[in-house]
mmCIF file of C-alpha atoms in Angstrom:
data_model
loop_
_atom_site.group_PDB
_atom_site.id
_atom_site.type_symbol
_atom_site.label_atom_id
_atom_site.label_comp_id
_atom_site.label_asym_id
_atom_site.label_seq_id
_atom_site.Cartn_x
_atom_site.Cartn_y
_atom_site.Cartn_z
ATOM 1 C CA MET A 1347 -1.256 -148.514 20.068
ATOM 2 C CA HIS A 1348 -3.941 -147.335 22.488
ATOM 3 C CA ALA A 1349 -7.353 -146.972 20.686
ATOM 4 C CA ASP A 1350 -7.542 -143.396 22.031
ATOM 5 C CA LEU A 1351 -4.366 -142.431 20.253
ATOM 6 C CA ARG A 1352 -5.273 -144.305 17.018
ATOM 7 C CA ASP A 1353 -8.680 -142.499 17.163
ATOM 8 C CA ARG A 1354 -6.902 -139.039 17.625
ATOM 9 C CA LEU A 1355 -4.452 -139.733 14.646
ATOM 10 C CA ALA A 1356 -7.422 -140.903 12.386
ATOM 11 C CA SER A 1357 -9.343 -137.784 13.247
ATOM 12 C CA ASP A 1358 -6.339 -135.459 12.470
ATOM 13 C CA PRO A 1359 -5.214 -136.525 8.954
ATOM 14 C CA LEU A 1360 -1.536 -136.009 8.271
ATOM 15 C CA TRP A 1361 -2.220 -134.260 4.885
ATOM 16 C CA GLU A 1362 -4.334 -131.658 6.607
ATOM 17 C CA PHE A 1363 -1.883 -131.170 9.524
ATOM 18 C CA ALA A 1364 0.986 -130.796 6.933
ATOM 19 C CA LEU A 1365 -0.814 -128.092 4.907
ATOM 20 C CA ALA A 1366 -1.664 -126.247 8.041
ATOM 21 C CA PHE A 1367 1.715 -126.343 9.707
ATOM 22 C CA TYR A 1368 3.533 -125.688 6.577
ATOM 23 C CA ALA A 1369 1.602 -122.447 6.043
ATOM 24 C CA ARG A 1370 2.615 -121.077 9.449
ATOM 25 C CA PRO A 1371 5.186 -118.356 9.285
ATOM 26 C CA GLY A 1372 8.683 -119.544 9.151
ATOM 27 C CA VAL A 1373 7.844 -123.256 8.787
ATOM 28 C CA GLU A 1374 8.067 -123.620 4.960
ATOM 29 C CA GLY A 1375 11.563 -121.790 4.966
ATOM 30 C CA ALA A 1376 12.911 -123.986 7.839
ATOM 31 C CA CYS A 1377 11.596 -127.197 6.068
ATOM 32 C CA LEU A 1378 13.176 -126.316 2.728
ATOM 33 C CA GLY A 1379 16.368 -124.941 4.453
ATOM 34 C CA LEU A 1380 16.733 -128.413 6.228
ATOM 35 C CA GLN A 1381 15.967 -130.200 3.019
ATOM 36 C CA ASP A 1382 18.535 -128.385 1.015
ATOM 37 C CA GLN A 1383 21.228 -128.011 3.570
ATOM 38 C CA ALA A 1384 20.954 -131.269 5.730
ATOM 39 C CA GLY A 1385 19.238 -133.665 3.050
ATOM 40 C CA ILE A 1386 16.067 -133.933 5.362
ATOM 41 C CA ASP A 1387 12.968 -135.335 3.871
ATOM 42 C CA VAL A 1388 10.265 -132.770 4.448
ATOM 43 C CA CYS A 1389 7.443 -135.336 4.430
ATOM 44 C CA GLU A 1390 9.249 -137.425 6.991
ATOM 45 C CA LEU A 1391 9.833 -134.413 9.171
ATOM 46 C CA LEU A 1392 6.182 -133.296 8.945
ATOM 47 C CA TRP A 1393 5.256 -136.883 9.826
ATOM 48 C CA ARG A 1394 7.382 -136.793 12.921
ATOM 49 C CA CYS A 1395 5.972 -133.306 14.015
ATOM 50 C CA TRP A 1396 2.398 -134.698 13.459
ATOM 51 C CA LEU A 1397 3.098 -137.566 15.900
ATOM 52 C CA LEU A 1398 4.715 -135.098 18.340
ATOM 53 C CA THR A 1399 1.501 -133.189 18.569
ATOM 54 C CA HIS A 1400 0.006 -136.363 19.782
ATOM 55 C CA ASP A 1401 2.685 -137.152 22.207
ATOM 56 C CA ALA A 1402 3.842 -140.094 20.111
ATOM 57 C CA LEU A 1403 6.929 -141.375 18.485
ATOM 58 C CA PRO A 1404 7.326 -144.064 15.754
ATOM 59 C CA GLY A 1405 7.747 -147.370 17.263
ATOM 60 C CA GLN A 1406 10.295 -149.864 15.730
ATOM 61 C CA ALA A 1407 7.982 -151.329 13.138
ATOM 62 C CA ALA A 1408 6.996 -147.840 11.920
ATOM 63 C CA GLU A 1409 10.686 -146.994 11.682
ATOM 64 C CA ALA A 1410 11.356 -150.118 9.725
ATOM 65 C CA GLY A 1411 8.536 -149.382 7.361
ATOM 66 C CA LEU A 1412 10.284 -146.022 6.460
ATOM 67 C CA ALA A 1413 12.604 -147.776 4.018
ATOM 68 C CA ALA A 1414 9.701 -148.228 1.455
ATOM 69 C CA VAL A 1415 8.619 -144.684 1.924
ATOM 70 C CA GLN A 1416 12.158 -143.429 1.527
ATOM 71 C CA ARG A 1417 12.614 -145.457 -1.754
ATOM 72 C CA TRP A 1418 9.230 -143.776 -3.154
ATOM 73 C CA GLN A 1419 10.718 -140.478 -2.155
ATOM 74 C CA ARG A 1420 14.051 -141.200 -3.887
ATOM 75 C CA GLU A 1421 12.733 -142.904 -6.951
ATOM 76 C CA VAL A 1422 9.580 -140.795 -7.654
ATOM 77 C CA THR A 1423 9.359 -137.393 -5.733
ATOM 78 C CA ALA A 1424 13.144 -136.436 -5.796
ATOM 79 C CA PRO A 1425 13.347 -136.786 -9.658
ATOM 80 C CA LEU A 1426 10.299 -134.640 -10.164
ATOM 81 C CA ARG A 1427 11.636 -132.018 -7.803
ATOM 82 C CA GLY A 1428 15.035 -132.064 -9.649
ATOM 83 C CA LEU A 1429 13.368 -131.630 -13.130
ATOM 84 C CA ARG A 1430 11.178 -128.855 -11.733
ATOM 85 C CA ARG A 1431 14.276 -126.994 -10.353
ATOM 86 C CA GLU A 1432 16.141 -127.665 -13.545
ATOM 87 C CA LEU A 1433 13.531 -125.972 -15.578
ATOM 88 C CA LYS A 1434 13.281 -122.819 -13.450
ATOM 89 C CA ALA A 1435 15.467 -120.509 -15.588
ATOM 90 C CA ASP A 1436 14.035 -121.753 -18.970
ATOM 91 C CA ALA A 1437 10.456 -121.399 -17.654
ATOM 92 C CA ALA A 1438 11.053 -117.699 -17.299
ATOM 93 C CA LEU A 1439 11.930 -117.611 -20.904
ATOM 94 C CA ARG A 1440 9.610 -119.968 -22.581
ATOM 95 C CA GLU A 1441 6.017 -120.447 -22.026
ATOM 96 C CA GLY A 1442 5.881 -124.241 -22.884
ATOM 97 C CA VAL A 1443 8.599 -124.782 -20.475
ATOM 98 C CA ALA A 1444 6.684 -122.793 -17.801
ATOM 99 C CA ARG A 1445 3.686 -125.018 -18.475
ATOM 100 C CA LEU A 1446 5.706 -128.220 -18.297
ATOM 101 C CA ARG A 1447 7.302 -126.925 -15.058
ATOM 102 C CA GLU A 1448 3.877 -126.342 -13.437
ATOM 103 C CA ALA A 1449 2.819 -129.864 -14.543
ATOM 104 C CA LEU A 1450 6.001 -131.174 -12.829
ATOM 105 C CA LYS A 1451 5.186 -129.029 -9.753
ATOM 106 C CA ARG A 1452 1.602 -130.604 -9.566
ATOM 107 C CA ALA A 1453 2.927 -134.108 -10.016
ATOM 108 C CA GLU A 1454 5.616 -133.383 -7.164
ATOM 109 C CA LEU A 1455 2.887 -132.285 -4.844
ATOM 110 C CA GLU A 1456 0.761 -135.378 -5.589
ATOM 111 C CA ALA A 1457 3.896 -137.678 -5.072
ATOM 112 C CA GLU A 1458 4.267 -135.773 -1.682
ATOM 113 C CA ARG A 1459 0.722 -136.332 -0.895
ATOM 114 C CA GLU A 1460 1.097 -140.073 -1.441
ATOM 115 C CA THR A 1461 4.164 -139.999 0.552
ATOM 116 C CA LEU A 1462 2.285 -138.514 3.550
ATOM 117 C CA ALA A 1463 -0.508 -141.101 3.098
ATOM 118 C CA ARG A 1464 2.060 -143.896 3.284
ATOM 119 C CA LEU A 1465 3.592 -142.339 6.379
ATOM 120 C CA GLU A 1466 0.171 -141.941 8.012
ATOM 121 C CA SER A 1467 -0.586 -145.662 7.277
ATOM 122 C CA LEU A 1468 2.705 -146.568 8.938
ATOM 123 C CA ALA A 1469 1.563 -144.655 12.210
ATOM 124 C CA LEU A 1470 -1.889 -146.189 12.019
ATOM 125 C CA ALA A 1471 -0.757 -149.755 11.370
ATOM 126 C CA HIS A 1472 2.032 -150.144 13.907
ATOM 127 C CA PRO A 1473 2.633 -149.490 17.552
ATOM 128 C CA LEU A 1474 3.789 -146.029 18.473
ATOM 129 C CA ALA A 1475 6.078 -145.097 21.397
ATOM 130 C CA PRO A 1476 5.216 -142.390 23.866
ATOM 131 C CA LEU A 1477 7.034 -139.107 23.928
ATOM 132 C CA PRO A 1478 8.776 -138.784 27.338
ATOM 133 C CA PRO A 1479 7.240 -136.236 29.448
ATOM 134 C CA THR A 1480 10.589 -134.271 29.905
ATOM 135 C CA GLU A 1481 11.415 -130.835 28.534
ATOM 136 C CA GLY A 1482 13.105 -130.911 25.415
ATOM 137 C CA ALA A 1483 12.130 -134.523 24.599
ATOM 138 C CA ALA A 1484 10.533 -133.479 21.261
ATOM 139 C CA GLU A 1485 13.577 -131.610 20.013
ATOM 140 C CA LYS A 1486 15.883 -134.562 21.073
ATOM 141 C CA ALA A 1487 13.645 -137.206 19.332
ATOM 142 C CA LEU A 1488 13.759 -135.296 16.110
ATOM 143 C CA GLN A 1489 17.411 -134.496 16.348
ATOM 144 C CA ASN A 1490 18.116 -138.223 16.870
ATOM 145 C CA ALA A 1491 15.649 -139.521 14.338
ATOM 146 C CA LEU A 1492 16.925 -137.177 11.578
ATOM 147 C CA GLN A 1493 20.547 -137.519 12.580
ATOM 148 C CA LEU A 1494 21.185 -133.863 12.903
ATOM 149 C CA GLN A 1495 24.354 -132.557 14.701
ATOM 150 C CA LYS A 1496 25.220 -129.049 13.190
ATOM 151 C CA LYS A 1497 24.115 -126.014 15.227
ATOM 152 C CA PRO A 1498 22.451 -124.218 12.484
ATOM 153 C CA HIS A 1499 20.321 -127.408 11.571
ATOM 154 C CA LEU A 1500 19.549 -127.958 15.290
ATOM 155 C CA SER A 1501 18.402 -124.310 15.784
ATOM 156 C CA THR A 1502 16.138 -124.656 12.623
ATOM 157 C CA LEU A 1503 14.698 -127.837 13.975
ATOM 158 C CA ASN A 1504 14.074 -126.265 17.443
ATOM 159 C CA SER A 1505 12.247 -123.336 15.837
ATOM 160 C CA LEU A 1506 9.995 -125.761 14.062
ATOM 161 C CA VAL A 1507 9.164 -127.599 17.284
ATOM 162 C CA ALA A 1508 8.278 -124.242 18.907
ATOM 163 C CA ARG A 1509 5.814 -123.687 16.192
ATOM 164 C CA LEU A 1510 4.006 -126.900 17.000
ATOM 165 C CA ASP A 1511 0.559 -126.960 18.747
ATOM 166 C CA PRO A 1512 0.683 -128.257 22.275
ATOM 167 C CA PRO A 1513 0.205 -132.024 22.474
ATOM 168 C CA ARG A 1514 -3.412 -133.199 22.002
ATOM 169 C CA GLY A 1515 -3.202 -136.216 24.073
ATOM 170 C CA PRO A 1516 -3.187 -136.929 27.823
ATOM 171 C CA ARG A 1517 0.163 -136.933 29.361
#
């Protein structure tokens, strides 16, 4: 990885990018829709979007390192999310369940923060590939990486890419 790209990534923490991008109009709904309808990992999606803002794509080693992060998501984050969602109806009726659900929500957020830290480490530790300077390259890269094919999912993905800031690096 070029030192310039490494410096830009290090000065733009993934956690801060994720919070700011997720807060933009339409982004949260699009991310959660892709998570619930297409099985997309929102943290991985945000990581890939963060890299795109720096004109970068994960290289082979970073892609290979995803398996450990995905295992963390599957074994830690997803069960917390499942429990939180399962308690939603009871939480409306019982104060103790509502407190438990809030604790699970905080734990889920911390698990996601850890996921993003692991993803950022992958990007900083391994060579990245340049984003091709062609129109639609970002959309195509995300589509391929996330293995999306259904038109509604692709439309949602394209709307997310449209909400990204222009690339921060030299082309």
